[in-house]
Short mmCIF file of C-alpha atoms and ligand atoms in Angstrom, two decimals:
data_model
loop_
_atom_site.label_atom_id
_atom_site.label_comp_id
_atom_site.label_asym_id
_atom_site.label_seq_id
_atom_site.Cartn_x
_atom_site.Cartn_y
_atom_site.Cartn_z
CA MET A 1 -79.87 129.70 20.13
CA GLU A 2 -79.77 129.04 23.58
CA VAL A 3 -82.53 129.44 26.25
CA LEU A 4 -81.29 130.61 29.80
CA GLN A 5 -83.53 131.53 32.81
CA GLY A 6 -81.98 134.66 34.51
CA ASP A 7 -81.60 138.57 34.53
CA ILE A 8 -80.83 140.10 31.03
CA THR A 9 -78.85 142.83 32.81
CA GLN A 10 -76.27 140.60 33.64
CA ILE A 11 -75.61 138.77 30.63
CA LYS A 12 -72.14 139.45 29.03
CA VAL A 13 -72.92 139.51 25.35
CA ASP A 14 -72.28 141.96 22.57
CA ALA A 15 -75.79 143.39 22.55
CA ILE A 16 -79.09 142.88 24.74
CA VAL A 17 -82.44 143.77 23.51
CA ASN A 18 -84.85 146.03 25.49
CA ALA A 19 -88.41 145.54 25.61
CA ALA A 20 -89.25 149.08 25.55
CA ASN A 21 -92.14 151.62 24.93
CA THR A 22 -92.34 154.11 21.94
CA THR A 23 -91.00 157.06 24.06
CA LEU A 24 -87.87 154.98 24.89
CA LEU A 25 -87.80 156.86 28.20
CA GLY A 26 -87.90 153.66 30.51
CA GLY A 27 -90.56 152.12 32.43
CA GLY A 28 -91.00 149.04 34.32
CA GLY A 29 -90.17 145.45 33.71
CA VAL A 30 -87.07 144.46 31.73
CA ASP A 31 -87.08 148.28 30.73
CA GLY A 32 -86.75 149.40 34.02
CA ALA A 33 -84.26 146.65 35.06
CA ILE A 34 -82.10 147.70 31.96
CA HIS A 35 -82.29 151.58 32.80
CA ARG A 36 -81.45 150.97 36.63
CA ALA A 37 -78.47 148.84 35.71
CA ALA A 38 -77.13 150.85 32.83
CA GLY A 39 -77.33 154.11 34.82
CA PRO A 40 -78.56 157.39 34.11
CA ALA A 41 -76.28 158.10 30.96
CA LEU A 42 -78.50 155.87 29.23
CA LEU A 43 -81.82 158.01 29.65
CA HIS A 44 -79.97 160.91 28.36
CA ALA A 45 -78.95 158.78 25.51
CA CYS A 46 -82.41 157.79 24.73
CA ARG A 47 -83.79 161.44 24.70
CA GLU A 48 -81.66 161.94 21.72
CA LEU A 49 -83.33 159.14 19.97
CA HIS A 50 -86.75 160.75 20.01
CA GLY A 51 -88.70 157.65 20.57
CA CYS A 52 -89.25 154.48 18.21
CA ASP A 53 -92.21 153.05 16.47
CA THR A 54 -93.45 149.63 17.52
CA GLY A 55 -91.66 146.88 15.50
CA LYS A 56 -88.56 149.07 14.78
CA ALA A 57 -85.40 149.25 17.04
CA LYS A 58 -82.70 151.84 17.91
CA VAL A 59 -79.37 151.18 19.58
CA THR A 60 -77.58 152.68 22.30
CA LYS A 61 -74.35 151.88 24.28
CA GLY A 62 -74.47 149.52 27.27
CA TYR A 63 -73.16 151.94 29.61
CA LEU A 64 -72.58 150.44 33.09
CA LEU A 65 -74.09 147.04 31.88
CA PRO A 66 -71.79 144.07 30.89
CA ALA A 67 -73.19 144.24 27.33
CA ARG A 68 -71.66 146.67 24.83
CA TYR A 69 -74.94 147.56 22.97
CA ILE A 70 -78.40 147.91 23.97
CA ILE A 71 -81.16 147.25 21.14
CA HIS A 72 -84.23 149.06 22.31
CA THR A 73 -87.35 147.62 20.49
CA PRO A 74 -90.97 148.76 21.35
CA GLY A 75 -93.01 145.53 21.16
CA PRO A 76 -96.95 145.24 20.32
CA ILE A 77 -99.39 145.95 22.83
CA TRP A 78 -101.71 142.67 22.66
CA LYS A 79 -105.36 144.08 21.54
CA GLY A 80 -106.82 140.67 20.87
CA GLY A 81 -104.89 139.55 17.83
CA ASP A 82 -106.64 141.60 15.01
CA PHE A 83 -104.26 144.49 15.00
CA ASN A 84 -101.22 143.29 13.27
CA GLU A 85 -99.65 142.26 16.67
CA GLY A 86 -97.97 138.84 15.18
CA LYS A 87 -96.38 140.90 12.19
CA LEU A 88 -95.21 143.82 14.66
CA LEU A 89 -93.66 141.26 17.17
CA SER A 90 -91.86 139.55 14.30
CA SER A 91 -90.52 142.53 13.06
CA CYS A 92 -89.19 143.56 16.63
CA TYR A 93 -87.07 140.45 16.42
CA GLN A 94 -85.99 141.06 12.85
CA SER A 95 -85.18 144.78 13.50
CA CYS A 96 -83.03 143.89 16.41
CA LEU A 97 -81.27 141.12 14.42
CA VAL A 98 -80.47 143.47 11.60
CA LEU A 99 -79.13 146.02 14.01
CA ALA A 100 -77.10 143.67 15.78
CA ASP A 101 -75.37 142.54 12.24
CA LYS A 102 -74.90 146.08 11.53
CA PHE A 103 -72.94 146.73 14.68
CA HIS A 104 -70.80 143.67 14.12
CA CYS A 105 -72.22 141.81 17.05
CA GLN A 106 -71.36 138.23 17.38
CA THR A 107 -73.69 137.57 20.58
CA LEU A 108 -77.18 138.68 21.12
CA ALA A 109 -79.68 138.36 24.07
CA PHE A 110 -83.46 139.01 23.84
CA PRO A 111 -85.97 139.14 26.67
CA SER A 112 -89.42 137.70 25.94
CA ILE A 113 -90.73 141.02 24.25
CA SER A 114 -94.24 141.96 24.75
CA THR A 115 -95.15 138.92 27.14
CA GLY A 116 -95.26 141.04 30.20
CA VAL A 117 -97.14 144.30 30.61
CA TYR A 118 -97.97 144.22 27.04
CA HIS A 119 -99.89 140.76 27.41
CA PHE A 120 -99.17 139.10 24.35
CA PRO A 121 -100.00 135.57 24.66
CA LEU A 122 -96.77 133.67 25.39
CA ILE A 123 -97.17 130.66 23.44
CA GLN A 124 -98.08 132.56 20.15
CA ALA A 125 -95.15 135.07 21.14
CA VAL A 126 -92.80 132.17 21.76
CA HIS A 127 -93.61 130.71 18.26
CA ILE A 128 -92.90 133.96 16.55
CA ALA A 129 -89.81 134.82 18.42
CA VAL A 130 -88.20 131.40 17.53
CA LYS A 131 -89.49 131.30 13.98
CA THR A 132 -88.01 134.87 13.33
CA ILE A 133 -84.55 134.19 14.66
CA ILE A 134 -84.20 130.88 12.98
CA GLU A 135 -85.17 131.98 9.74
CA TYR A 136 -82.87 135.06 10.15
CA LEU A 137 -79.96 132.97 11.43
CA GLN A 138 -80.28 130.60 8.28
CA LYS A 139 -79.52 133.60 6.02
CA GLU A 140 -76.18 135.46 5.80
CA SER A 141 -75.34 136.74 9.62
CA LYS A 142 -72.33 137.27 11.47
CA LEU A 143 -74.18 136.55 14.65
CA ARG A 144 -72.47 133.46 16.42
CA LYS A 145 -75.00 132.96 19.24
CA VAL A 146 -78.63 134.51 20.18
CA PHE A 147 -79.61 133.90 23.77
CA LEU A 148 -83.31 134.04 24.99
CA ILE A 149 -83.06 135.17 28.49
CA CYS A 150 -86.34 134.04 30.42
CA PHE A 151 -87.08 135.88 33.90
CA ASP A 152 -89.67 133.35 35.04
CA GLU A 153 -89.71 129.33 34.68
CA LYS A 154 -93.00 129.65 32.83
CA THR A 155 -91.42 131.62 30.07
CA TRP A 156 -88.32 129.41 29.95
CA LYS A 157 -90.32 126.23 29.55
CA ALA A 158 -92.10 127.65 26.78
CA TYR A 159 -89.03 128.61 24.79
CA LYS A 160 -87.42 125.31 25.51
CA TRP A 161 -90.47 123.42 24.35
CA GLU A 162 -90.61 125.43 21.10
CA ILE A 163 -87.29 125.23 20.30
CA SER A 164 -87.01 121.39 20.82
CA GLY A 165 -89.85 121.10 18.45
CA TRP A 166 -87.60 122.94 15.69
CA LEU A 167 -84.92 120.67 16.70
CA ASP A 168 -87.08 117.69 16.06
CA GLN A 169 -88.02 119.14 12.55
CA THR A 170 -84.36 119.48 11.37
CA GLU A 171 -83.30 115.83 12.67
N1 APR B 201 -84.38 140.30 32.66
C1 APR B 201 -84.96 139.21 31.40
N2 APR B 201 -86.46 139.30 31.40
C2 APR B 201 -86.99 140.06 32.27
C3 APR B 201 -86.48 141.16 33.10
C4 APR B 201 -84.83 141.06 33.35
N3 APR B 201 -84.49 141.69 34.15
N4 APR B 201 -87.50 141.68 33.78
C5 APR B 201 -88.51 141.28 33.31
N5 APR B 201 -88.37 140.34 32.20
C6 APR B 201 -89.39 139.61 31.51
C7 APR B 201 -90.64 139.62 32.03
O1 APR B 201 -90.78 138.74 33.00
C8 APR B 201 -91.51 139.39 30.54
O2 APR B 201 -91.34 137.83 30.34
O3 APR B 201 -89.52 140.38 30.17
C9 APR B 201 -90.66 139.99 29.49
C10 APR B 201 -91.19 141.21 28.99
O4 APR B 201 -92.05 141.89 30.10
P1 APR B 201 -92.12 143.62 30.06
O5 APR B 201 -90.72 144.08 30.79
O6 APR B 201 -93.34 144.00 30.89
O7 APR B 201 -92.14 144.05 28.55
P2 APR B 201 -93.40 144.03 27.77
O8 APR B 201 -94.33 143.08 27.94
O9 APR B 201 -92.76 144.04 26.42
O10 APR B 201 -94.05 145.57 28.10
C11 APR B 201 -93.32 146.68 27.69
O11 APR B 201 -93.44 147.64 29.70
O12 APR B 201 -91.73 148.16 31.14
C12 APR B 201 -92.62 148.56 30.30
O13 APR B 201 -91.36 150.44 29.36
C13 APR B 201 -92.03 149.12 28.98
O14 APR B 201 -94.07 150.16 28.32
C14 APR B 201 -93.10 149.26 28.13
C15 APR B 201 -93.73 147.72 28.37
#
């Protein structure tokens, strides 16, 4: 697993993950950036998917992106923590990892799902993301590398800190 600061639309991997909403018809944040960079064909493809439940994931081609595929997953909107938000966020990561394997991806890049417009507390979200990814990769997976692409330094530091904590545990 590797944490990078940057723009996920520029990353050349087999699949990038889009922090979408349940309509899958685009929005702001990373969703807007991905739709702008992938081009209008992405919206046409998403219309055929007829939405996606929170915590689930659906795949499209990457169109004009360097990535071959886009895996769209609606993260949970933070409502205080008593509405299964943690389980739903973990399910987003799990669903994307399963789909990446199903599409024989060797490399995959995640944004920080739900920690923008959806206001999921960053430190909690980072712990859930890293734990879910590490536990998945310890099982049977063809994924060679998972990137966490952070748009801002605060998110990048949070992921670096969390991963260093996991590495200390395994040493
Ligand atoms: N590359 C990588 N990360 C990005 C990019 C980008 N180009 N643009 C934004 N981000 C980061 C944000 O800084 C944040 O850390 O993605 C993370 C998730 O933020 P949002 O994009 O706001 O996603 P989320 O919190 O899951 O909210 C989803 O926002 O854009 C709408 O349609 C989307 O309704 C959905 C909601």
